[in-house]
XYZ file of C-alpha atoms in Angstrom:
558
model
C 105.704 163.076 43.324
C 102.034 162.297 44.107
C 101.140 160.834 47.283
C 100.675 157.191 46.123
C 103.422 157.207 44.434
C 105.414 158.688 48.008
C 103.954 155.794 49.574
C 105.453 153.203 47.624
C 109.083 154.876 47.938
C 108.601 154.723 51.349
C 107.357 151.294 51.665
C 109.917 149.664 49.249
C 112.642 149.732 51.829
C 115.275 147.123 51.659
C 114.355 145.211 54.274
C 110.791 144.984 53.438
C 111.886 144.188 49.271
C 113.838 141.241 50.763
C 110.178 139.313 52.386
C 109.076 140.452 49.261
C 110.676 138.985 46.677
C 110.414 135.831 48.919
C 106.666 136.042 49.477
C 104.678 135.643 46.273
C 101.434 137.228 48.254
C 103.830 140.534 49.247
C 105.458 140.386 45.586
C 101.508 140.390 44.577
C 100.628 143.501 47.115
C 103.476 145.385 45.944
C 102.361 144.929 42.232
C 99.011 146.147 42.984
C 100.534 149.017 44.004
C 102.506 150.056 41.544
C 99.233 149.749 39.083
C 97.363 151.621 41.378
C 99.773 154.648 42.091
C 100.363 154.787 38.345
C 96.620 155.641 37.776
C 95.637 159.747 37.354
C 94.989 160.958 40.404
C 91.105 162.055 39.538
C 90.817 158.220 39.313
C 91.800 157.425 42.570
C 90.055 160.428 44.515
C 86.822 159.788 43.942
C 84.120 161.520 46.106
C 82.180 159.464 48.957
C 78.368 159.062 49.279
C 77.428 159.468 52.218
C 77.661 156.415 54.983
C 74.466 154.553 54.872
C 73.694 155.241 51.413
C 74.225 152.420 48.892
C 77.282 151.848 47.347
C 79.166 154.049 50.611
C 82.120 154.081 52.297
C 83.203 154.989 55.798
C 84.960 157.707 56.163
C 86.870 156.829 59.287
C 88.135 152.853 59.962
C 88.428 152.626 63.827
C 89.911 149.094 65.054
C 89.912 148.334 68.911
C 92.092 145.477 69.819
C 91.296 144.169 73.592
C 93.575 142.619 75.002
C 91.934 139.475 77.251
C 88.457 141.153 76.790
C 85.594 138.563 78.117
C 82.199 137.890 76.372
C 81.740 136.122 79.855
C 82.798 139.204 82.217
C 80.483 141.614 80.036
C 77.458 139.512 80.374
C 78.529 139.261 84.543
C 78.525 143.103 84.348
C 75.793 143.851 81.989
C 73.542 145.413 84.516
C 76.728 147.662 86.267
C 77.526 149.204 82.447
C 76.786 152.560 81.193
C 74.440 152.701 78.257
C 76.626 154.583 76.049
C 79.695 152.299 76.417
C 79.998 148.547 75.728
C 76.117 148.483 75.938
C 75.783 150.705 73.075
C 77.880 148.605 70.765
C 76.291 144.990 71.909
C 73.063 146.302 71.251
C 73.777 147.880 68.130
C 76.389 145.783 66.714
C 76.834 142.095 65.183
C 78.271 140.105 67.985
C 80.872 136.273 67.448
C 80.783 135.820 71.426
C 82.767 132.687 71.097
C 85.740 133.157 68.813
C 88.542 130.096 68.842
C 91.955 129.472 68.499
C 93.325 126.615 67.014
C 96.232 127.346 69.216
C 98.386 125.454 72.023
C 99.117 127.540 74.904
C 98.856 130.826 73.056
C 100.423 134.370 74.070
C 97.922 137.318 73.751
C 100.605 138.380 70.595
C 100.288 135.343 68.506
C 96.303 135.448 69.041
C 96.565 139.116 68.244
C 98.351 138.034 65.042
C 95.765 135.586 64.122
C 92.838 138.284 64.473
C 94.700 140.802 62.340
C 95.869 139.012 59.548
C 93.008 136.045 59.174
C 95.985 133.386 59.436
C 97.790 130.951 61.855
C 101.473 131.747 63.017
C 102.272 128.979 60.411
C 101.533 131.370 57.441
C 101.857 134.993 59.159
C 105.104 134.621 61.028
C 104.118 135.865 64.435
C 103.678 132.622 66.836
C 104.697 134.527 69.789
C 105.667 138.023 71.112
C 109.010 136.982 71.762
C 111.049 134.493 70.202
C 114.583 132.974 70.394
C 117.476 134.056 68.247
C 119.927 131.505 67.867
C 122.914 133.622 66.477
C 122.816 135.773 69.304
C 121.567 133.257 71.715
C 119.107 135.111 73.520
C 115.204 135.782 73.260
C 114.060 139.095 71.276
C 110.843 140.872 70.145
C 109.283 138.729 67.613
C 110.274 142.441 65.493
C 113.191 143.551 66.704
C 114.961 144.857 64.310
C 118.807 146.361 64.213
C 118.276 148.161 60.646
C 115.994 150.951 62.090
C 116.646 152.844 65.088
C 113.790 153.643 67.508
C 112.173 156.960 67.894
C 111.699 157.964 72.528
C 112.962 154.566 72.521
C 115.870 152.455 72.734
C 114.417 149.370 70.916
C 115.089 148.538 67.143
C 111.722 147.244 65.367
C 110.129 146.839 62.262
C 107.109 144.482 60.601
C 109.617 142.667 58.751
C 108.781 139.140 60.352
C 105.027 139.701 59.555
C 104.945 137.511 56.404
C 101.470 138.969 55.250
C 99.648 141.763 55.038
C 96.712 143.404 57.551
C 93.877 145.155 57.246
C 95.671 148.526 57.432
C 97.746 147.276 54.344
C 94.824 146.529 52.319
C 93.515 149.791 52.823
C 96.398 151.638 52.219
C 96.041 149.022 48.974
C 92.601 149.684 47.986
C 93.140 153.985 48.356
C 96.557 153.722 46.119
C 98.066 155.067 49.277
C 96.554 158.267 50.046
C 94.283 156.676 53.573
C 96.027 157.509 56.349
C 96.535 155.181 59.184
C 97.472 155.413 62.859
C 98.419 152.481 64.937
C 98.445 153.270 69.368
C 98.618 150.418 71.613
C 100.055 150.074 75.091
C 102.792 147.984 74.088
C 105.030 147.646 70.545
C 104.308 144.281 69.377
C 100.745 145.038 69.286
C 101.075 148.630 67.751
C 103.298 147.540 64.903
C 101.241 144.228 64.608
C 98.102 146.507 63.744
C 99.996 148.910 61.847
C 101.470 146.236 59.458
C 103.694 147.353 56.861
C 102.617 150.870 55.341
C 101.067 152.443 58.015
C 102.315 156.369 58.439
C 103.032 155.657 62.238
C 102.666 152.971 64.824
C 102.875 154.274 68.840
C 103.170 152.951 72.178
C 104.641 153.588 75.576
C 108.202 152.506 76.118
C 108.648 150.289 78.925
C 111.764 151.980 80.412
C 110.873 156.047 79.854
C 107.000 156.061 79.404
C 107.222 158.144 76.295
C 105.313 157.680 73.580
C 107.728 155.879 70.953
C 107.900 154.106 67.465
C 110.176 152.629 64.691
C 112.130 154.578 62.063
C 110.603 151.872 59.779
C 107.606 154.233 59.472
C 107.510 157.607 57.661
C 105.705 160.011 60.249
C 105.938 160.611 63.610
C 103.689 163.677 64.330
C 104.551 166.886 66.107
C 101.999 166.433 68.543
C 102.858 162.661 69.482
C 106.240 164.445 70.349
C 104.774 167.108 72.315
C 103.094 164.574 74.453
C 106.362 163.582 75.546
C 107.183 167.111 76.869
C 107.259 166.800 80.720
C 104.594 168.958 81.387
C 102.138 166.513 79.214
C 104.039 163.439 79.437
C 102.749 160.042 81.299
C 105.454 160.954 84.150
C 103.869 164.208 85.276
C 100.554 162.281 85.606
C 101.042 159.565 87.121
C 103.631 160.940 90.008
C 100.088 162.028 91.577
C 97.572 159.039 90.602
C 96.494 156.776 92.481
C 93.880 153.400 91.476
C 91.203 153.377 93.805
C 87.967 151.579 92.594
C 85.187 153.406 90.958
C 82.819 155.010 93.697
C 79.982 153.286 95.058
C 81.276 149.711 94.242
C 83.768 148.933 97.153
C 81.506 146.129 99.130
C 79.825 144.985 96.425
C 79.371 141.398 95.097
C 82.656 140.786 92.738
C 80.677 139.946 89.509
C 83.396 138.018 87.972
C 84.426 135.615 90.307
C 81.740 135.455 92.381
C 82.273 131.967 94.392
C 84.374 133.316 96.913
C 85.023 137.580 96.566
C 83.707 140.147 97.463
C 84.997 143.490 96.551
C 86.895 146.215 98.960
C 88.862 148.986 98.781
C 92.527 149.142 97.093
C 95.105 151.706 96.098
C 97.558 150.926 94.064
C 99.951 154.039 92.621
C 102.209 153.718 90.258
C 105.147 156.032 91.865
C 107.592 154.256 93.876
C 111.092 155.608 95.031
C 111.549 158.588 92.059
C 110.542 156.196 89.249
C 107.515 155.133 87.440
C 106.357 151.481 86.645
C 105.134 151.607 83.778
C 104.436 147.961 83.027
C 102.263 147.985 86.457
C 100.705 151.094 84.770
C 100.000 148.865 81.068
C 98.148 146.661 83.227
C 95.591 149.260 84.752
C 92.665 150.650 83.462
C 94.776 154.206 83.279
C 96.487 152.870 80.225
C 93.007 152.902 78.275
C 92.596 156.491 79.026
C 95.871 157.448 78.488
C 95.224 155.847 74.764
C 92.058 157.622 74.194
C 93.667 160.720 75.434
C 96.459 160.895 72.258
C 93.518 159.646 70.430
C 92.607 163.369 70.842
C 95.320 164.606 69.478
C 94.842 162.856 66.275
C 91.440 163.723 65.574
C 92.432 167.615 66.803
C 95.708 168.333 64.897
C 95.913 165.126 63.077
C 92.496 165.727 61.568
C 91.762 162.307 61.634
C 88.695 161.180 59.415
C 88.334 164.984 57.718
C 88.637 164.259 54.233
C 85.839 163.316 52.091
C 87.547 161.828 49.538
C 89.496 159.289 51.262
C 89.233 156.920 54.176
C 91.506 156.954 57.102
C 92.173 153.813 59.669
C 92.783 154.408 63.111
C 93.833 151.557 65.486
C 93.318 151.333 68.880
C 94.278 148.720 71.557
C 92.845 148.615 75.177
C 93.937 146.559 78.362
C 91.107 144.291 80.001
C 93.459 141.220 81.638
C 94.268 140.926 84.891
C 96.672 143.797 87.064
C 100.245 142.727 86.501
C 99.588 139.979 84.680
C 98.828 137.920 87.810
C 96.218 135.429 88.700
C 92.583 136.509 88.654
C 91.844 135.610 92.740
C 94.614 138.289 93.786
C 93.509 140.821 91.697
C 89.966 139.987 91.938
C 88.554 143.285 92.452
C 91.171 145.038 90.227
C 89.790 142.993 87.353
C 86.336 144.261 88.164
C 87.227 147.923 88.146
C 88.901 147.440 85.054
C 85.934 146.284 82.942
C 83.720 148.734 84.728
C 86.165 151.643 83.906
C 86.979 150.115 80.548
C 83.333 150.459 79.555
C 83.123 154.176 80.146
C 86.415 154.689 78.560
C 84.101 153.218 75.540
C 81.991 155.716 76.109
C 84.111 158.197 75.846
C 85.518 157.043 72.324
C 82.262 156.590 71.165
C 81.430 160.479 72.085
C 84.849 161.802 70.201
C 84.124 159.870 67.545
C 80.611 161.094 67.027
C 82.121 164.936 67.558
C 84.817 164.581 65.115
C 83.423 162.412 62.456
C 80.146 161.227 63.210
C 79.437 157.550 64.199
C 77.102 157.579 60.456
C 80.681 157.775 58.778
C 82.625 155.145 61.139
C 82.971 151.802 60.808
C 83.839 150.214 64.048
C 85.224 146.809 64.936
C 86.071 145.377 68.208
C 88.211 142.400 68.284
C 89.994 140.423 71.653
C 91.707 137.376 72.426
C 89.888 136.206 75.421
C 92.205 134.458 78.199
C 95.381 133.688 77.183
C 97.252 133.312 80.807
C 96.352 130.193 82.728
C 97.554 131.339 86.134
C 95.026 129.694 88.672
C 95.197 128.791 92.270
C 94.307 125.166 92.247
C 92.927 122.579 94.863
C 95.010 120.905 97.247
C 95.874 117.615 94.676
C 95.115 118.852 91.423
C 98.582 119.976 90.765
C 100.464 117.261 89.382
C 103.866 118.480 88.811
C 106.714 121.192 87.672
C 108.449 121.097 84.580
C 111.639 122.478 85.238
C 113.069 123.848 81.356
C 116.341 124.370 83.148
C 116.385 120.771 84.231
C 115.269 119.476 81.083
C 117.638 120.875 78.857
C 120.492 119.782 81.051
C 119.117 115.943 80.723
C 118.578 116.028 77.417
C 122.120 117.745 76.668
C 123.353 114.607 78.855
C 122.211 112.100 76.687
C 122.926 113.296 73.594
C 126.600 113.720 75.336
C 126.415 109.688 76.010
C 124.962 109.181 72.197
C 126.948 111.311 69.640
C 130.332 112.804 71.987
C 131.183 115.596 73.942
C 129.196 119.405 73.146
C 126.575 121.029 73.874
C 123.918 119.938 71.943
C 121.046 122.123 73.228
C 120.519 125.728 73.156
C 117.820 126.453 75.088
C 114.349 125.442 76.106
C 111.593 128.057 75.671
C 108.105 128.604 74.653
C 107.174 124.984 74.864
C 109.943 124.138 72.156
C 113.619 123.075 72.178
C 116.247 124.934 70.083
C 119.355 122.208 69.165
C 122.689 123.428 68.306
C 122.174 123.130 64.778
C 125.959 124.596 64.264
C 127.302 121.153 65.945
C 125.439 118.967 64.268
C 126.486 120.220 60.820
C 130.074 120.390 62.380
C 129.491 116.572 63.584
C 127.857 115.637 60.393
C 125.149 114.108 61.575
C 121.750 114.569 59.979
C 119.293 116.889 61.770
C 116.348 114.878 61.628
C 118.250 111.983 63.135
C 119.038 114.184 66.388
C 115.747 115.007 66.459
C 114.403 111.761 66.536
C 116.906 110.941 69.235
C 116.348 113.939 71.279
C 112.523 113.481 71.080
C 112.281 109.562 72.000
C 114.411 110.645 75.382
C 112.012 113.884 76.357
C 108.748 111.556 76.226
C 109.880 109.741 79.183
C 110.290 112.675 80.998
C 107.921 112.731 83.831
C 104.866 115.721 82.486
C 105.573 115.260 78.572
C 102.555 114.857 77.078
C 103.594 115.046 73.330
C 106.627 115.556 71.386
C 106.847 116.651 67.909
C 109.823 117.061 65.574
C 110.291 119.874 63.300
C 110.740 117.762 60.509
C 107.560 116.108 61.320
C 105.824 119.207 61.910
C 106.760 120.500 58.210
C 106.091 117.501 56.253
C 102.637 117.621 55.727
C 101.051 115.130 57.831
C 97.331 115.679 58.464
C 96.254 114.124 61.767
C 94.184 117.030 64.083
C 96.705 117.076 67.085
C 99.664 117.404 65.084
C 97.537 120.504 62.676
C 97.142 122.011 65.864
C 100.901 122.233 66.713
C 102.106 123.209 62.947
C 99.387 126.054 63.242
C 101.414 127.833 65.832
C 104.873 126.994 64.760
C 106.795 128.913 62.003
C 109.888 127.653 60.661
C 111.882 131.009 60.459
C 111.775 131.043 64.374
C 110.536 127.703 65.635
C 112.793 125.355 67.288
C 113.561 121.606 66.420
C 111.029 120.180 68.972
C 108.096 121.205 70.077
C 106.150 119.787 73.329
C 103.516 119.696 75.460
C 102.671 119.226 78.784
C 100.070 117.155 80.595
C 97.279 118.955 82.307
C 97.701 120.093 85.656
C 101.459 120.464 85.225
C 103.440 123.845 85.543
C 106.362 125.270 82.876
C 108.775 126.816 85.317
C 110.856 128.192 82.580
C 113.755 129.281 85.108
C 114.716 128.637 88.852
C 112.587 131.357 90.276
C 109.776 131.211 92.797
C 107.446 133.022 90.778
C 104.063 132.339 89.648
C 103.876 129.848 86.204
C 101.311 128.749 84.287
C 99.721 125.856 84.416
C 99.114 123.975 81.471
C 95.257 123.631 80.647
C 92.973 123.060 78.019
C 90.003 125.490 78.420
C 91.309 128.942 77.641
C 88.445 131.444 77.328
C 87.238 132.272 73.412
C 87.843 135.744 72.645
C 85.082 138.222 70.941
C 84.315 140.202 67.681
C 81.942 142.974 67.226
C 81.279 144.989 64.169
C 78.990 148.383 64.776
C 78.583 150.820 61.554
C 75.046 152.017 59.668
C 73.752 149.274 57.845
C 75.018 145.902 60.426
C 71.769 144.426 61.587
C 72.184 143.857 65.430
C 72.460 140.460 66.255
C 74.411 137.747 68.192
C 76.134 134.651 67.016
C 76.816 132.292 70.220
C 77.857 129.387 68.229
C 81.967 129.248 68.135
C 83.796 130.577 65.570
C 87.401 130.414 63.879
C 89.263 133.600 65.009
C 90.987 133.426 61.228
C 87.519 134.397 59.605
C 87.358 137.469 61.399
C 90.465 139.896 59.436
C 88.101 138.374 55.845
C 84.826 139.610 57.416
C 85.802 142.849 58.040
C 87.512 143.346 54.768
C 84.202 142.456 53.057
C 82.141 144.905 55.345
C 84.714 147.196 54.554
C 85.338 146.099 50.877
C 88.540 145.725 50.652
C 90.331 142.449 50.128
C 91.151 140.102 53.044
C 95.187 139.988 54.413
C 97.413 138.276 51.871
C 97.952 135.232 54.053
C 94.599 134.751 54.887
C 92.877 131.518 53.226
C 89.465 131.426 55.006
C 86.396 133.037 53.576
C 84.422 135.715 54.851
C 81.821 134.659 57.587
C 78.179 135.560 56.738
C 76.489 138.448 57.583
């Protein structure tokens, strides 16, 4: 069996054939592939010039997804970065500084999402990292998945709810198979979300053991992934003795970032705490980063990553640049710093294996982030208006539609800025679901905070006004609710009866940033905003391969 051909027994599994044959852009990828793995082989391996030279191809695909990376914080910091880091690729590369999001209230998965398949949550099926099932009643992974078993993990996943390809699919596509491609992120969502559907293996660090883990969805998980999970070279044994201290010489310095009212100092912060490892405080340190670039290693050393002349490989990548534990910038003010400064020489030090193992004249290298997606602030004494209690809400709205159609309980839950109805008891009631929904939504926009409420119905017939485009782009109906809402600025979502920090709802979430660097992109910078969907097509043009399935933006110009 050639290796095309292998491919597309492995990718055909049942789960994946079922989107298919209800996806007409899938059913279209998978027929591609069948003409392409029936071609000779001679056809498909055909020899690379050179990169650089006309008509070439890369020999090595390297992807960097940045999670809450700042165009802002970079220019801050331009003067405290290494030349051979972030400075190299700025100065070398073609820079979108502002990329949008045609989003409400985003998560850093659902932008992620947008970035990697050129297409809103509407058409790709991702709108957040974790949604809510309503047969089980409780909120999953956006891919959890019960059909296939985890590998170092305990979680079930697959790409199944990604209804459209990515850029690693339309390689794998445009090689009949035969490129090989790595996903490694911190987390799974994003790992599997880069990956896409035929990858050979998609990594990350699992939450509860720190090993490096993945789906039995994919085909491969290399030897030397698993020996990294051997104590002696596993996360555990490093970080029982590490400790996060800031960079030397910049305790005392002028916090770049937010400079109105910090100043940096010293901080420690280990990750080691009686016998057990956090491992989501670690995902949120600049370790993480290293720890990625350090199985990166492995790949290019026994994975030999990028050797083959004939074909080109992908590797994905995905780095941490938000704020430690997820908190507000102010109380991690000089964590953030350190972060971006060590971020830039963990750059570096990609940049360096890369040029070792492949050369940067055969790499093409993209950079691609989200921006800000949390809105945790501290805000002035009177600016914060109000708390929207979910909890509360759902038991008023449960009350009235008690008083209007009879005893039940009429609402499942409230989450994610949408509310999930008991769709069981209304069929049982007979009552038509659009009629509930009407009801349901008249009551919530007298609710003290509501700022707009949309019904699903509403949301799915078509209608064209700007506000209501912007909802629909970030609902999908496989997983969205039967109302969706929004809350007026200044107000808080306090999604449970906890004390903790919320968000509070604003409107001026930071654009995220793009940067393509490979032999032959002029260096330049593009400061006037751009649509985060036209990204996934511009890269598949420099690239030349065709854009994600679900993608219906064109290419931006070079």
């Amino acid at each position: 069996m050639g290796i095309g051909r292998e491919i597309l027994v492995q990718s055909n599994r049942q789960q994946t054939m079922m989107k298919v044959q209800n996806n007409a852009n899938l059913r279209t990828l998978v027929s591609v592939l069948v003409l392409l793995t029936s071609l000779p082989a001679t056809l498909q391996a055909v020899p690379q010039p050179k990169a650089g030279e006309a008509g070439s191809v890369p020999k090595l695909i390297v992807g960097i997804t940045i999670d809450q990376l700042r165009s802002d914080y970079l220019t801050a910091l331009r003067d405290k970065l290494g030349e051979n880091g972030f400075k190299r690729l700025l100065n070398g590369g073609r820079v979108y500084s502002q990329v949008t999001f045609d989003l409400d209230n985003p998560d850093a998965t659902a932008t992620l999402a947008v970035l990697a398949t050129g297409a809103y949550p509407c058409f790709n099926g991702i709108p957040a990292r974790q949604v809510w099932d309503s047969r089980l009643e409780r909120p999953q992974s956006v891919f959890w998945d019960r059909d296939f078993s985890g590998k170092y993990t305990a979680e079930t996943l697959s790409p199944k709810a990604l209804s459209s390809t990515v850029l690693a699919d339309e390689l794998k596509v445009a090689s009949g198979g035969a490129s090989r491609v790595f996903s490694i992120a911190p987390d799974a969502e994003t790992a599997i979300l880069n990956g896409g559907h035929t990858s050979n293996c998609a990594v990350w660090i699992d939450n509860r053991t720190g090993k490096w883990a993945s789906t039995g969805y994919y085909r491969e998980f290399p030897s030397f992934v698993a020996e990294q999970n051997v104590y002696s070279q596993s996360l555990f044994a490093d970080l029982t003795q590490t400790v996060w201290e800031p960079l030397e010489g910049t305790a005392g310095q002028p916090n770049r970032l937010l400079p109105y009212r910090y100043k940096t100092s010293r901080f420690a912060h280990s990750f080691y705490q009686d016998n057990r490892i956090s491992y989501s405080a670690f995902k949120t340190s600049p370790m993480v980063n290293d720890a990625i670039v350090g199985l990166t290693r492995r790949f290019f050393r026994d994975g030999f990553l990028g050797k083959n002349d004939n074909f080109t490989d992908m590797l994905q990548l995905s780095f941490y640049a938000g704020t430690y534990l997820n908190e507000r910038p102010e109380l991690y003010a000089d964590e953030l710093q350190d972060i971006y400064l060590r971020l830039d020489k963990t750059i570096a030090n990609l940049l360096a294996l890369i040029d070792q193992e492949v050369g940067l004249d055969n790499t093409f290298i993209y950079i691609v982030s989200n921006g800000q997606t949390l809105a945790r602030t501290t805000d002035a004494e009177g600016t914060l208006r109000g708390e929207f209690n979910t909890v509360r809400c759902q038991a008023l709205l449960n009350a009235h539609l008690v008083s209007r159609y009879g005893q039940e309980q009429w609402v499942g839950t409230v989450r994610n800025g949408q509310i999930y109805l008991n769709r069981d008891a209304i069929r049982s009631h007979r009552l038509s679901r659009s009629e509930v929904e009407t009801e349901a939504a008249g009551f919530l926009t007298l609710m003290d905070g509501i700022d707009d409420v949309v019904t699903a119905s509403r949301l799915l017939s078509g209608d064209s006004s700007d506000r209501l485009a912007r909802l629909r782009n970030g609902y999908h109906k496989a997983t969205g609710g039967d109302l969706v809402f929004s809350l007026q600025p200044g107000w808080v979502m306090q999604e449970d009866d906890s004390s903790a920090s919320h968000s509070q709802t604003r409107h001026d979430i930071t654009p995220g940033l793009a940067l393509l660097f490979a032999p032959g992109i002029t260096a330049s910078t593009v400061t006037v905003p751009v649509d985060a969907a036209c990204i996934a097509p511009t890269i598949a043009a420099c690239i030349r391969i065709r854009a994600p399935s679900a993608c219906r933006v064109p290419a931006l110009t070079m």
